[in-house]
Coordinates of C-alpha atoms in Angstrom, one line a residue:
Chain G
M1 CA 1.9 -6.3 31.9
S2 CA 1.5 -9.4 29.6
P3 CA -2.0 -10.0 28.1
S4 CA -3.5 -13.3 28.5
C5 CA -4.7 -15.7 25.6
G6 CA -8.1 -15.6 27.1
N7 CA -8.1 -18.7 29.3
G8 CA -5.9 -17.1 32.2
E9 CA -2.3 -18.2 30.4
E10 CA 0.0 -15.4 29.5
V11 CA 0.6 -14.6 26.0
P12 CA 4.1 -15.8 25.5
I13 CA 5.0 -12.5 23.7
P14 CA 6.8 -9.9 25.9
S15 CA 5.0 -6.6 24.8
K16 CA 7.0 -3.5 25.4
R17 CA 5.4 -0.1 25.7
G18 CA 7.2 2.5 23.6
E19 CA 9.4 0.0 21.8
K20 CA 10.6 1.9 18.6
G21 CA 11.9 -0.8 16.1
F22 CA 9.8 -4.0 14.7
R23 CA 11.3 -7.2 16.6
P24 CA 11.1 -10.5 14.4
L25 CA 9.1 -13.1 16.1
D26 CA 8.9 -16.8 15.9
K27 CA 6.0 -17.7 13.4
S28 CA 4.9 -20.5 15.8
Q29 CA 4.9 -17.9 18.8
V30 CA 2.0 -16.2 17.1
A31 CA 0.5 -19.3 15.4
S32 CA -0.4 -20.9 18.5
L33 CA -2.2 -18.0 19.8
W34 CA -4.4 -18.3 16.8
T35 CA -4.6 -22.1 16.8
E36 CA -5.8 -22.1 20.3
R37 CA -8.4 -19.1 20.0
F38 CA -9.8 -19.6 16.5
G39 CA -8.4 -23.3 15.6
I40 CA -6.4 -21.9 12.8
S41 CA -3.5 -24.5 11.8
E42 CA 0.1 -23.2 11.7
E43 CA -0.2 -24.1 8.1
A44 CA -2.2 -20.9 7.4
F45 CA 0.5 -18.6 8.4
Q46 CA 2.9 -20.2 5.8
G47 CA 4.4 -17.4 3.5
Y48 CA 4.3 -14.6 6.4
R49 CA 6.8 -13.2 9.0
F50 CA 5.9 -11.6 12.3
F51 CA 6.9 -8.7 14.1
A52 CA 6.3 -6.9 17.2
K53 CA 6.2 -3.0 18.1
A54 CA 4.9 -1.7 21.1
Q55 CA 1.7 -3.7 22.0
S56 CA 1.2 -5.1 18.6
I57 CA 1.8 -7.5 16.5
W58 CA 2.4 -7.3 12.8
V59 CA 2.1 -9.6 9.8
C60 CA 4.0 -9.3 6.7
S61 CA 4.8 -11.4 3.4
D62 CA 7.5 -13.7 3.8
F63 CA 10.5 -11.7 2.3
P64 CA 13.8 -10.3 4.0
L65 CA 13.3 -6.8 5.2
P66 CA 15.8 -4.5 4.0
A67 CA 17.7 -2.2 6.6
L68 CA 15.4 0.6 6.6
R69 CA 13.7 2.5 9.3
Y70 CA 9.8 1.5 9.1
E71 CA 6.7 3.2 9.9
S72 CA 4.9 0.3 9.2
V73 CA 5.5 -3.4 8.3
G74 CA 2.9 -5.3 6.4
M75 CA -0.5 -4.9 8.4
R76 CA -1.1 -4.6 12.3
M77 CA -2.2 -8.3 13.2
M78 CA -3.5 -8.1 17.0
S79 CA -3.1 -6.1 19.8
L80 CA -1.7 -7.0 23.1
K81 CA -2.7 -3.7 24.8
D82 CA -5.6 -5.1 26.7
W83 CA -6.8 -8.3 28.0
P84 CA -7.6 -10.6 26.0
W85 CA -5.6 -10.0 23.1
K86 CA -7.5 -8.7 20.0
P87 CA -7.4 -9.4 16.2
T88 CA -7.6 -6.8 14.1
T89 CA -10.5 -6.7 11.4
S90 CA -8.2 -6.6 8.6
A91 CA -6.1 -9.7 10.0
L92 CA -9.3 -11.6 10.2
Q93 CA -10.3 -11.0 6.6
I94 CA -7.2 -12.9 5.7
F95 CA -6.8 -15.4 8.1
G96 CA -10.5 -15.8 9.6
R97 CA -11.6 -17.8 6.8
H98 CA -9.5 -20.7 8.2
A99 CA -11.2 -20.5 11.6
K100 CA -12.8 -23.5 13.1
K101 CA -14.0 -22.4 16.1
N102 CA -15.3 -19.0 18.0
V103 CA -17.1 -18.1 14.8
V104 CA -20.5 -16.7 14.2
H105 CA -22.5 -16.6 11.3
L106 CA -25.1 -13.7 10.5
S107 CA -28.3 -13.5 8.6
E108 CA -28.6 -10.7 6.1
A109 CA -30.2 -8.6 8.6
E110 CA -27.6 -9.3 11.2
A111 CA -24.6 -8.5 9.0
R112 CA -26.1 -4.9 7.6
A113 CA -26.5 -4.1 11.7
F114 CA -23.1 -5.4 12.3
M115 CA -21.4 -3.5 9.6
A116 CA -23.1 -0.3 10.6
G117 CA -21.5 -1.0 14.2
S118 CA -24.6 -2.1 15.9
S119 CA -24.5 -4.8 18.9
L120 CA -26.7 -7.8 18.3
C121 CA -28.2 -10.2 20.6
L122 CA -28.0 -13.5 19.6
E123 CA -27.0 -16.8 20.8
A124 CA -23.6 -18.6 19.5
D125 CA -21.8 -21.7 20.3
C126 CA -18.6 -19.6 21.4
Q127 CA -16.4 -18.9 24.2
L128 CA -16.5 -15.3 25.5
G129 CA -13.9 -12.8 23.7
Y130 CA -13.2 -12.0 20.2
V131 CA -14.8 -14.1 17.4
V132 CA -14.6 -14.2 13.6
V133 CA -17.7 -13.0 12.4
F134 CA -19.0 -14.5 8.8
Y135 CA -21.8 -13.7 6.3
R136 CA -22.4 -16.0 3.5
G137 CA -18.9 -17.6 3.9
E138 CA -17.0 -14.5 3.6
V139 CA -15.4 -12.9 6.8
L140 CA -17.0 -9.5 7.8
G141 CA -14.4 -8.9 10.7
C142 CA -14.1 -9.0 14.5
G143 CA -16.8 -9.3 16.9
L144 CA -16.9 -9.6 20.8
Y145 CA -19.1 -12.0 22.2
S146 CA -20.3 -12.2 25.5
R147 CA -23.4 -13.7 27.1
G148 CA -25.6 -13.6 24.5
K149 CA -24.4 -10.1 22.8
L150 CA -22.2 -9.8 19.8
V151 CA -20.3 -6.1 19.9
S152 CA -19.3 -5.1 16.3
Q153 CA -15.6 -4.2 16.4
I154 CA -15.7 -2.7 12.9
P155 CA -13.4 0.2 12.6
K156 CA -15.4 3.3 12.7
D157 CA -14.0 4.4 9.4
R158 CA -14.9 1.0 7.8
R159 CA -18.7 0.9 8.8
V160 CA -21.4 0.9 6.2
E161 CA -24.5 2.8 7.6
S162 CA -26.7 1.8 4.7
C163 CA -25.8 -1.5 2.9
Q164 CA -27.2 -1.7 -0.7
G165 CA -29.0 -5.1 -1.2
Chain V
M1 CA -4.1 2.9 -13.0
V2 CA -1.7 3.2 -15.7
P3 CA 1.6 3.6 -14.0
P4 CA 1.6 0.2 -11.9
L5 CA 0.4 -1.5 -15.2
V6 CA 3.8 0.0 -16.9
L7 CA 5.7 -0.9 -14.0
D8 CA 4.6 -4.3 -14.4
P9 CA 5.8 -5.7 -10.9
Q10 CA 6.0 -9.5 -10.7
P11 CA 5.5 -11.8 -7.5
G12 CA 8.5 -11.9 -5.2
E13 CA 10.3 -9.0 -6.3
L14 CA 11.5 -6.0 -4.5
V15 CA 9.5 -2.7 -5.5
L16 CA 10.1 0.9 -4.4
D17 CA 7.1 3.3 -4.7
L18 CA 9.0 6.5 -4.0
C19 CA 6.0 9.1 -3.6
A20 CA 3.4 6.7 -2.2
S21 CA 0.4 8.2 -0.5
P22 CA -2.4 8.1 -0.4
G23 CA -1.7 4.3 -1.7
S24 CA -3.9 3.7 -4.8
K25 CA -0.8 2.7 -6.9
T26 CA 0.7 1.0 -4.1
T27 CA -1.9 -1.4 -3.4
Q28 CA -2.6 -1.9 -7.0
I29 CA 1.4 -2.9 -7.1
S30 CA 0.7 -4.9 -4.4
Q31 CA -2.1 -6.7 -5.8
Q32 CA -0.4 -7.4 -9.1
M33 CA 2.4 -9.0 -7.2
R34 CA -0.3 -11.3 -5.5
N35 CA 1.0 -10.0 -1.9
R36 CA 4.1 -11.7 -2.4
G37 CA 7.5 -10.1 -2.4
L38 CA 8.0 -6.7 -0.9
V39 CA 6.8 -3.0 -1.7
V40 CA 8.7 -0.4 -0.1
A41 CA 6.1 2.5 -0.2
N42 CA 7.9 5.7 1.1
E43 CA 6.0 8.9 2.0
P44 CA 8.0 11.7 3.6
S45 CA 5.0 13.7 4.9
L46 CA 3.9 12.2 8.4
S47 CA 0.2 13.5 7.9
R48 CA 0.0 11.6 5.0
I49 CA 1.0 8.3 6.0
S50 CA -2.1 7.5 8.0
A51 CA -4.2 7.3 4.8
L52 CA -1.2 5.2 3.2
R53 CA -1.6 2.8 6.0
A54 CA -5.2 3.1 6.1
N55 CA -5.5 2.1 2.3
C56 CA -2.9 -0.8 2.7
E57 CA -4.7 -2.3 5.5
R58 CA -8.1 -1.8 3.8
L59 CA -7.3 -3.8 0.9
G60 CA -5.0 -6.6 2.8
A61 CA -1.8 -5.5 1.2
V62 CA 0.5 -7.5 3.6
N63 CA 3.4 -6.9 1.4
V64 CA 3.8 -3.4 1.9
A65 CA 6.2 -1.6 4.2
I66 CA 5.9 2.0 4.7
T67 CA 9.1 4.5 5.4
R68 CA 9.4 8.0 5.8
Y69 CA 12.2 9.3 4.1
D70 CA 12.8 12.4 1.9
G71 CA 12.8 10.4 -1.4
R72 CA 15.9 12.4 -2.7
R73 CA 17.7 10.8 0.1
F74 CA 16.3 7.4 0.3
P75 CA 19.2 5.1 1.6
S76 CA 21.3 3.2 -0.9
M77 CA 20.2 -0.1 -1.9
L78 CA 18.9 -2.2 -5.2
F79 CA 15.4 -2.6 -6.0
D80 CA 13.8 -4.6 -9.1
R81 CA 11.5 -1.7 -10.0
A82 CA 10.7 1.6 -8.8
L83 CA 7.6 3.9 -9.5
V84 CA 8.3 7.7 -9.3
D85 CA 4.8 9.3 -9.3
V86 CA 6.1 12.8 -8.5
P87 CA 4.3 15.7 -6.7
C88 CA 3.4 17.8 -9.7
S89 CA 1.0 21.0 -11.0
G90 CA -1.8 18.6 -11.6
E91 CA -3.1 19.9 -14.6
G92 CA -4.6 16.8 -15.9
R93 CA -7.1 17.0 -13.0
A94 CA -8.6 20.2 -14.3
R95 CA -11.7 18.4 -15.3
I96 CA -12.7 17.7 -11.8
D97 CA -10.7 21.0 -10.4
P98 CA -10.9 23.6 -12.7
G99 CA -9.2 25.9 -10.4
I100 CA -5.8 23.9 -11.4
W101 CA -5.4 26.3 -14.5
K102 CA -5.4 29.6 -12.3
R103 CA -2.7 28.0 -10.0
S104 CA -0.7 26.5 -12.6
S105 CA 2.0 28.3 -14.7
K106 CA 5.2 27.9 -16.3
R107 CA 6.9 29.6 -13.3
R108 CA 5.4 26.9 -11.0
S109 CA 6.2 23.8 -13.4
L110 CA 10.0 25.1 -13.5
D111 CA 9.7 25.3 -9.5
L112 CA 8.9 21.8 -9.2
Q113 CA 11.3 20.7 -11.6
P114 CA 14.3 20.2 -9.2
L115 CA 12.5 18.0 -6.9
Q116 CA 10.8 15.8 -9.4
A117 CA 14.3 15.4 -11.2
G118 CA 15.9 14.9 -7.7
L119 CA 13.2 11.9 -7.0
L120 CA 13.8 10.4 -10.4
S121 CA 17.6 10.5 -10.0
R122 CA 17.5 8.9 -6.7
A123 CA 15.3 6.5 -8.3
V124 CA 17.4 5.4 -10.9
D125 CA 20.5 5.3 -8.3
L126 CA 18.2 2.7 -6.3
T127 CA 17.2 0.3 -9.1
R128 CA 19.4 -2.5 -10.1
P129 CA 21.1 -2.6 -13.5
G130 CA 18.5 -3.9 -16.0
G131 CA 15.7 -3.1 -13.7
I132 CA 12.5 -0.6 -14.5
I133 CA 11.9 2.7 -13.4
V134 CA 8.5 4.2 -14.3
Y135 CA 8.0 8.0 -13.8
S136 CA 4.9 9.6 -13.9
T137 CA 2.6 12.9 -13.3
C138 CA -0.6 14.0 -13.9
T139 CA 0.2 17.0 -15.8
Y140 CA 0.8 18.3 -19.2
A141 CA 3.9 20.6 -18.8
P142 CA 6.8 19.5 -20.6
E143 CA 9.0 21.0 -17.7
E144 CA 7.7 18.6 -15.5
N145 CA 7.4 15.6 -17.9
E146 CA 9.9 15.0 -21.0
M147 CA 12.5 17.5 -19.7
V148 CA 12.6 15.7 -16.3
A149 CA 13.0 12.2 -17.8
E150 CA 15.8 13.8 -20.4
K151 CA 17.8 14.2 -17.3
V152 CA 18.4 10.3 -16.5
L153 CA 19.2 9.4 -20.4
D154 CA 22.6 9.0 -19.7
R155 CA 22.1 6.0 -16.9
S156 CA 18.8 4.5 -18.6
R157 CA 17.1 4.2 -21.7
L158 CA 13.5 5.0 -22.6
E159 CA 11.4 1.9 -23.4
R160 CA 8.0 2.4 -25.7
I161 CA 4.9 2.3 -23.9
S162 CA 1.5 0.4 -25.3
L163 CA -1.4 -0.7 -23.2
P164 CA -4.1 -2.4 -25.4
G165 CA -7.4 -0.6 -25.6
L166 CA -5.6 2.9 -24.3
R167 CA -5.0 5.6 -26.8
S168 CA -1.9 7.9 -26.2
S169 CA 0.2 10.7 -27.7
P170 CA 3.9 10.2 -28.2
G171 CA 6.5 12.3 -26.1
L172 CA 7.4 15.7 -27.3
Q173 CA 10.6 16.1 -29.1
D174 CA 11.1 20.0 -29.3
W175 CA 9.5 22.5 -26.8
E176 CA 9.5 26.3 -27.2
G177 CA 12.0 26.3 -30.1
R178 CA 14.5 23.8 -28.1
D179 CA 15.0 20.4 -29.5
L180 CA 14.7 17.6 -26.7
D181 CA 16.1 13.9 -27.1
G182 CA 14.7 12.2 -29.9
E183 CA 14.2 9.1 -27.4
L184 CA 11.6 11.0 -25.6
E185 CA 9.1 10.3 -28.3
R186 CA 8.8 6.8 -26.4
C187 CA 6.9 8.5 -23.3
A188 CA 3.3 8.3 -23.6
R189 CA 0.9 11.3 -22.9
Y190 CA -2.6 10.5 -22.1
Y191 CA -5.1 13.7 -23.1
P192 CA -8.6 13.3 -21.6
H193 CA -10.3 13.5 -25.1
Q194 CA -8.5 10.2 -25.9
N195 CA -9.9 7.8 -23.3
D196 CA -12.3 9.9 -21.3
T197 CA -9.5 10.2 -18.3
G198 CA -7.8 12.8 -16.6
G199 CA -4.6 13.8 -18.4
F200 CA -1.3 12.0 -17.2
F201 CA 2.3 11.4 -18.4
V202 CA 4.4 8.3 -18.2
A203 CA 7.8 7.4 -18.8
K204 CA 9.2 3.6 -18.8
L205 CA 13.2 3.7 -18.2
R206 CA 15.5 0.6 -18.1
K207 CA 18.6 1.1 -16.2
W208 CA 21.7 0.7 -17.9

């Protein structure tokens, strides 16, 4: 199954379950997804290369990869496993600062709860789906926004139960 | 950490970290390269790769590609620089784990030496002529330090190490009645009382 962009269209990147190698992708293929969802221009992706493996897309510095057998290449940028495609918190912390839409800015108390992995009740000017979550101009990570509720997508091993002020 | 500072990787270079997990030095190298170029981080143990990957992702190191080879048989190619932070007896960590003294012995150091020498030798093979290799351990045992570095002096030369604000002692030139290569004095030994750190050893080699 090919995941959707979130608006019903299919992601133009075929995903192959069990794919073993890292398959190079055209930069514009990846950039167009992020432009559509987050309003991030293709220029933000200059200096990077993109690869597909299994049902994920990976981003790496723009350097010719030596012919080796890789366990990972750069970082996992997005998952195509489910609908809609999901950006990783690590990738949002690099590219999310360029986002112009589907962003949520939190107060201090909300940011603490978000980083602890809690869901928040709030109204935001966003489409349903994954959003870039900010606090004081810095990207915290990925959230899932749906009808007045923001669900933290901070990975369990990176959650902070009690942030020091 | 000191070994990446001695390695001094530059943005845009191709760098090998032959024994990379859990990735503290790998991510420091990535940062020194300003996330440009490529760091090939090798770790033979599958169980240790997840920690390496997690640390690279957490710290936003996108110029790191992870491989899982036995470092002694890493495929042939040429890097600009290589870090060889080998498995060692860990005597320099005794301040945080005093039990290390019970586990360390000359026998154990001699048992580790072939692996350490094999890794360093392969790193020299994999570095371009004129490139830099940094060999490091967190132990005091000369069998794991100078006596390993000595084995590649026919293919590389040692360079003196100087880091402002950090005191060190020169490498040993003899041990247990045996004279070692005089060039080994250019290695650096860091003892806990000198900088209030753990103890470690660093050798900087330039390939001929």
